[in-house]
Amino acid sequence: MEPSKAPEAFLRPYNPAEQEPRMLELWEDSGYANPDVCVEKGVIEPDAEPYSIVLPPPNVTGTLHMGHAAMLAIEDILIRYHRMRGYKTLWLPGTDSAAIATQSKVETDIYKKEKKTRHDLGREELLKRIEQFTDESKATIINQTKKMGSSLDWSRYAYTMDEERYAAVMEAFVRMYDAGLIYRGDRIVNWDPKLQTTVSDDEIEHVEQKDPFFHFKYGPFDIGTVRPETKFVDKYVVMHPEDERYAQYKHGQTIEVEWINGPITATIIKDKAADMSFGSGVMTITPAHSAIDFEIAQRHGLDMERVIDDRGILLPIAGEFAGMHIKKARALIVDKLKAKGLIAKVDEGYMHNVATNSRGGGIIEPQIKRQWFIAVNKKAKFPDGKTRTLKEWMRHAVESGEVGIMPERFEKIYYHWIDNLRDWCISRQIWFGHRIPAWFKDDEVKVQAGSPGEGWEQDPDTLDTWFSSGLWTFSTLGWPDDTHDMKTYHPTSVLETGYDILFFWVARMVLMSGFLLGEVPFRKVYLHGLVRDGSGRKMSKSLGNIIDPLTMVEKYGADAARLSLVIGASMGNDVKLSEDRVRGYKHFGNKVWNIARFVLENQQDPRGPSSGRPEDGPLGEEDRLLIVEAHTVAKQVSEHIDRFRLDLAADQVYHFVWDRFAAEILESSKPILKGDDAAARQGRAAALSEILGISLKILHPFMPFVTEAIWQQLPQKESDLLMVAKWPV
RNA sequence: GCACCCUUAGCUCAGCUGGUUAGAGCGUUCGAUUCACAUUCGAAAGGUCAUAGGUUCGAAUCCUAUAGGGUGCACCA
């Protein structure tokens, strides 16, 4: 008797490196990632319910990291699952220009190689260099994204700086300006002296630092500071109105004090911002260089004099220290105060937090500047006819349940962020980005997309990168035109991203979509955790603990890499990833491959081949029960996915396939398949191939490659690609 | 400082609305192997569920406090 054989293509072990590129090609050629093609080819009903996700666009500055890989895996699972369930499914790809990050990277590179600054090159030349860089970088990241098996519709690819998106940004700005929500004003902003630009509140990172803390004698008061260089013009003494210790001083009262550059007339200000429990409870203020001091000064109508210029150099008001950089001046000022006997004491080693620009910039110096802002507390008329503020809208969108955030605990954080939100500074002094559509001629200002004509000059500033990102769910669908895609796919079904980006992005999309469209940008926000190394540390270059997703794909296959990022990753919690885990899931891929080999071999049993179709085979009672069991598992998997518990869904498929299907069902089938009862043999073979089919389907969203590769070997299949096969219901 | 999360086997984590002897993967130890499986199979060892109280017939699960770890926000002169 001839031993049965698996089809030729079933070489073992399963080799992802060989199969994956072939599957990618099959998928790409099919065009099924494009819902229009699916409808055209009849795999999806024309009136099917839409399901859409817009990919959070990776920055063009770099290459794919594990965080991206996790995002791609999760979204692809949702997308493939819904496509198989018959939804008109769109997953829209894009890349982000990441203005500040990109420009500063290119600038750094140029300076390293050519010792030239952007001012040496000029605006036009720098933009040209940036474009070169982003073109290359874009190609890399797109290529890497594809390798993960992401079934994105590349025919709809968008880039934040392309023409359509640029037009959308201009339109949005003009509309918001006309509605009075965008204004130009002099307010205190976060100034980065290194990158020479403003930075938004959210891009600031507080870094712990040790500095000496000085106690100065300011007349009868003890004043503390770590920044003596800002103190030249301090002529207001602020204390809490209920502070008993200073009850003898009256608000508005003036006193003469000896100070750095001679005597000064100080005014007493009573304000609740002073913390009675901190130090002496008394402080002097520098409104031009501190957000809190600025607010106090605003409340009381006080003078706000600048002491430090944009480069961090002391202005003439500093007297003998004028023209000096603050870093240098600090020690000299302290020396002088010491000489004058104005230092009460110094605490060395005072730990405090310093604001830095998280986008690779320097230490933030608050400055008062004329910038463009979005007013978050101003009422405006929304497209739905209601009048409200942006803040009210953002709160409403989540409170009403129109947007659901998962895990739910992040809703609290979202509200907290909104409550503390101040007017959003959207102008930047960098060159790479969307130009502000404001035009100046003498004292006149016009806000419109194109030039108003001769003699008008455009604002040299560009927009905060998050401004254009806020439009992303609809600028990618053709807005401001009333396109078919807009009508079909907006609001999108899910926005899936890391929880670290909730404020930067999610809240701003809600804001923009609400005001410009009168609707939410997405129904659900699903937040995944961060990918950390095996011992829970953040992956970083300096720690040398980076696991590169592409290396994992090469070594173990994309299926294994995807599974390792999904199983054990409950929503909102961080995932610890080690190479061992990825390797473990490669074994699983091989297991699935071999299960298929076995099932197919037995279909080709020379003693009486089964058709492999259950309706043709004489299914016994047990065969039927086994099939029912597989359907039950499929149903549970669906329920898990519907509840966004992808970790549980993946875990369940994994265990069903390995422990139940392979270890028990196949093992117990062996005697039957080898037995002499032809009817029993046929029935069981048919049942096994049915269970294999169901297993491949429910496994496909998680491990698209190996399952599709097996599907291609099936002697008869209900659809040309597993990618568009019907999900078992 | 305020808020949130975590603490379960050597390691990484499940265990959701309280209900038999607390589970998985990896690792360890022992054994099997002409078999779809070089990546296989079977078995074993291993846990005061951070600690202390409370609610309950019953708590890993709910409540309170404490300790340790993490994150976000706010920063203070």
PDB file of N, CA, C and O in Angstrom, chain A residues 444-467:
ATOM      1  N   GLU A 444      -3.070  95.987   7.592  1.00  0.00           N
ATOM      2  CA  GLU A 444      -4.202  95.136   7.252  1.00  0.00           C
ATOM      3  C   GLU A 444      -3.845  93.653   7.342  1.00  0.00           C
ATOM      4  O   GLU A 444      -2.721  93.267   7.042  1.00  0.00           O
ATOM      5  N   VAL A 445      -4.816  92.848   7.712  1.00  0.00           N
ATOM      6  CA  VAL A 445      -4.634  91.397   7.749  1.00  0.00           C
ATOM      7  C   VAL A 445      -5.783  90.752   6.993  1.00  0.00           C
ATOM      8  O   VAL A 445      -6.943  91.106   7.197  1.00  0.00           O
ATOM      9  N   LYS A 446      -5.454  89.823   6.108  1.00  0.00           N
ATOM     10  CA  LYS A 446      -6.503  89.045   5.448  1.00  0.00           C
ATOM     11  C   LYS A 446      -6.196  87.578   5.649  1.00  0.00           C
ATOM     12  O   LYS A 446      -5.047  87.153   5.531  1.00  0.00           O
ATOM     13  N   VAL A 447      -7.236  86.812   5.918  1.00  0.00           N
ATOM     14  CA  VAL A 447      -7.044  85.370   6.057  1.00  0.00           C
ATOM     15  C   VAL A 447      -7.782  84.677   4.928  1.00  0.00           C
ATOM     16  O   VAL A 447      -9.011  84.710   4.849  1.00  0.00           O
ATOM     17  N   GLN A 448      -7.037  84.118   4.014  1.00  0.00           N
ATOM     18  CA  GLN A 448      -7.621  83.368   2.897  1.00  0.00           C
ATOM     19  C   GLN A 448      -6.572  82.440   2.307  1.00  0.00           C
ATOM     20  O   GLN A 448      -5.368  82.646   2.507  1.00  0.00           O
ATOM     21  N   ALA A 449      -7.037  81.423   1.598  1.00  0.00           N
ATOM     22  CA  ALA A 449      -6.124  80.370   1.139  1.00  0.00           C
ATOM     23  C   ALA A 449      -5.076  80.894   0.156  1.00  0.00           C
ATOM     24  O   ALA A 449      -3.891  80.634   0.301  1.00  0.00           O
ATOM     25  N   GLY A 450      -5.476  81.654  -0.848  1.00  0.00           N
ATOM     26  CA  GLY A 450      -4.508  82.153  -1.833  1.00  0.00           C
ATOM     27  C   GLY A 450      -4.162  83.599  -1.568  1.00  0.00           C
ATOM     28  O   GLY A 450      -4.794  84.274  -0.744  1.00  0.00           O
ATOM     29  N   SER A 451      -3.165  84.121  -2.271  1.00  0.00           N
ATOM     30  CA  SER A 451      -2.743  85.501  -2.074  1.00  0.00           C
ATOM     31  C   SER A 451      -3.823  86.476  -2.527  1.00  0.00           C
ATOM     32  O   SER A 451      -4.424  86.301  -3.577  1.00  0.00           O
ATOM     33  N   PRO A 452      -4.072  87.526  -1.725  1.00  0.00           N
ATOM     34  CA  PRO A 452      -5.066  88.527  -2.119  1.00  0.00           C
ATOM     35  C   PRO A 452      -4.564  89.427  -3.246  1.00  0.00           C
ATOM     36  O   PRO A 452      -5.343  90.204  -3.784  1.00  0.00           O
ATOM     37  N   GLY A 453      -3.280  89.353  -3.579  1.00  0.00           N
ATOM     38  CA  GLY A 453      -2.805  90.153  -4.708  1.00  0.00           C
ATOM     39  C   GLY A 453      -1.471  90.840  -4.442  1.00  0.00           C
ATOM     40  O   GLY A 453      -0.778  90.512  -3.465  1.00  0.00           O
ATOM     41  N   GLU A 454      -1.104  91.789  -5.302  1.00  0.00           N
ATOM     42  CA  GLU A 454       0.161  92.529  -5.215  1.00  0.00           C
ATOM     43  C   GLU A 454       0.367  93.144  -3.847  1.00  0.00           C
ATOM     44  O   GLU A 454      -0.577  93.676  -3.252  1.00  0.00           O
ATOM     45  N   GLY A 455       1.578  93.066  -3.379  1.00  0.00           N
ATOM     46  CA  GLY A 455       1.911  93.802  -2.173  1.00  0.00           C
ATOM     47  C   GLY A 455       1.514  93.135  -0.867  1.00  0.00           C
ATOM     48  O   GLY A 455       1.797  93.633   0.204  1.00  0.00           O
ATOM     49  N   TRP A 456       0.847  92.016  -0.970  1.00  0.00           N
ATOM     50  CA  TRP A 456       0.485  91.300   0.259  1.00  0.00           C
ATOM     51  C   TRP A 456       1.556  90.274   0.579  1.00  0.00           C
ATOM     52  O   TRP A 456       2.012  89.552  -0.303  1.00  0.00           O
ATOM     53  N   GLU A 457       1.912  90.198   1.845  1.00  0.00           N
ATOM     54  CA  GLU A 457       2.942  89.243   2.237  1.00  0.00           C
ATOM     55  C   GLU A 457       2.363  88.186   3.163  1.00  0.00           C
ATOM     56  O   GLU A 457       1.566  88.490   4.045  1.00  0.00           O
ATOM     57  N   GLN A 458       2.829  87.002   2.929  1.00  0.00           N
ATOM     58  CA  GLN A 458       2.271  85.920   3.747  1.00  0.00           C
ATOM     59  C   GLN A 458       2.996  85.798   5.066  1.00  0.00           C
ATOM     60  O   GLN A 458       4.194  86.045   5.189  1.00  0.00           O
ATOM     61  N   ASP A 459       2.231  85.371   6.062  1.00  0.00           N
ATOM     62  CA  ASP A 459       2.802  85.063   7.369  1.00  0.00           C
ATOM     63  C   ASP A 459       3.892  83.999   7.185  1.00  0.00           C
ATOM     64  O   ASP A 459       3.645  82.983   6.541  1.00  0.00           O
ATOM     65  N   PRO A 460       5.083  84.253   7.707  1.00  0.00           N
ATOM     66  CA  PRO A 460       6.169  83.285   7.509  1.00  0.00           C
ATOM     67  C   PRO A 460       6.002  82.018   8.353  1.00  0.00           C
ATOM     68  O   PRO A 460       6.678  81.017   8.117  1.00  0.00           O
ATOM     69  N   ASP A 461       5.114  82.036   9.319  1.00  0.00           N
ATOM     70  CA  ASP A 461       4.992  80.899  10.228  1.00  0.00           C
ATOM     71  C   ASP A 461       4.260  79.727   9.587  1.00  0.00           C
ATOM     72  O   ASP A 461       3.570  79.869   8.596  1.00  0.00           O
ATOM     73  N   THR A 462       4.441  78.574  10.209  1.00  0.00           N
ATOM     74  CA  THR A 462       3.723  77.381   9.768  1.00  0.00           C
ATOM     75  C   THR A 462       2.823  76.904  10.908  1.00  0.00           C
ATOM     76  O   THR A 462       2.943  77.365  12.040  1.00  0.00           O
ATOM     77  N   LEU A 463       1.973  75.956  10.597  1.00  0.00           N
ATOM     78  CA  LEU A 463       1.021  75.471  11.590  1.00  0.00           C
ATOM     79  C   LEU A 463       1.564  74.290  12.395  1.00  0.00           C
ATOM     80  O   LEU A 463       2.293  73.443  11.876  1.00  0.00           O
ATOM     81  N   ASP A 464       1.153  74.250  13.650  1.00  0.00           N
ATOM     82  CA  ASP A 464       1.419  73.097  14.494  1.00  0.00           C
ATOM     83  C   ASP A 464       0.992  71.832  13.736  1.00  0.00           C
ATOM     84  O   ASP A 464      -0.077  71.778  13.145  1.00  0.00           O
ATOM     85  N   THR A 465       1.844  70.842  13.779  1.00  0.00           N
ATOM     86  CA  THR A 465       1.569  69.621  13.018  1.00  0.00           C
ATOM     87  C   THR A 465       0.264  68.957  13.449  1.00  0.00           C
ATOM     88  O   THR A 465      -0.396  68.285  12.677  1.00  0.00           O
ATOM     89  N   TRP A 466      -0.137  69.202  14.708  1.00  0.00           N
ATOM     90  CA  TRP A 466      -1.372  68.576  15.191  1.00  0.00           C
ATOM     91  C   TRP A 466      -2.615  69.243  14.636  1.00  0.00           C
ATOM     92  O   TRP A 466      -3.712  68.723  14.740  1.00  0.00           O
ATOM     93  N   PHE A 467      -2.442  70.422  14.069  1.00  0.00           N
ATOM     94  CA  PHE A 467      -3.579  71.074  13.422  1.00  0.00           C
ATOM     95  C   PHE A 467      -4.038  70.226  12.232  1.00  0.00           C
ATOM     96  O   PHE A 467      -5.200  69.877  12.099  1.00  0.00           O
TER      97      PHE A 467
END
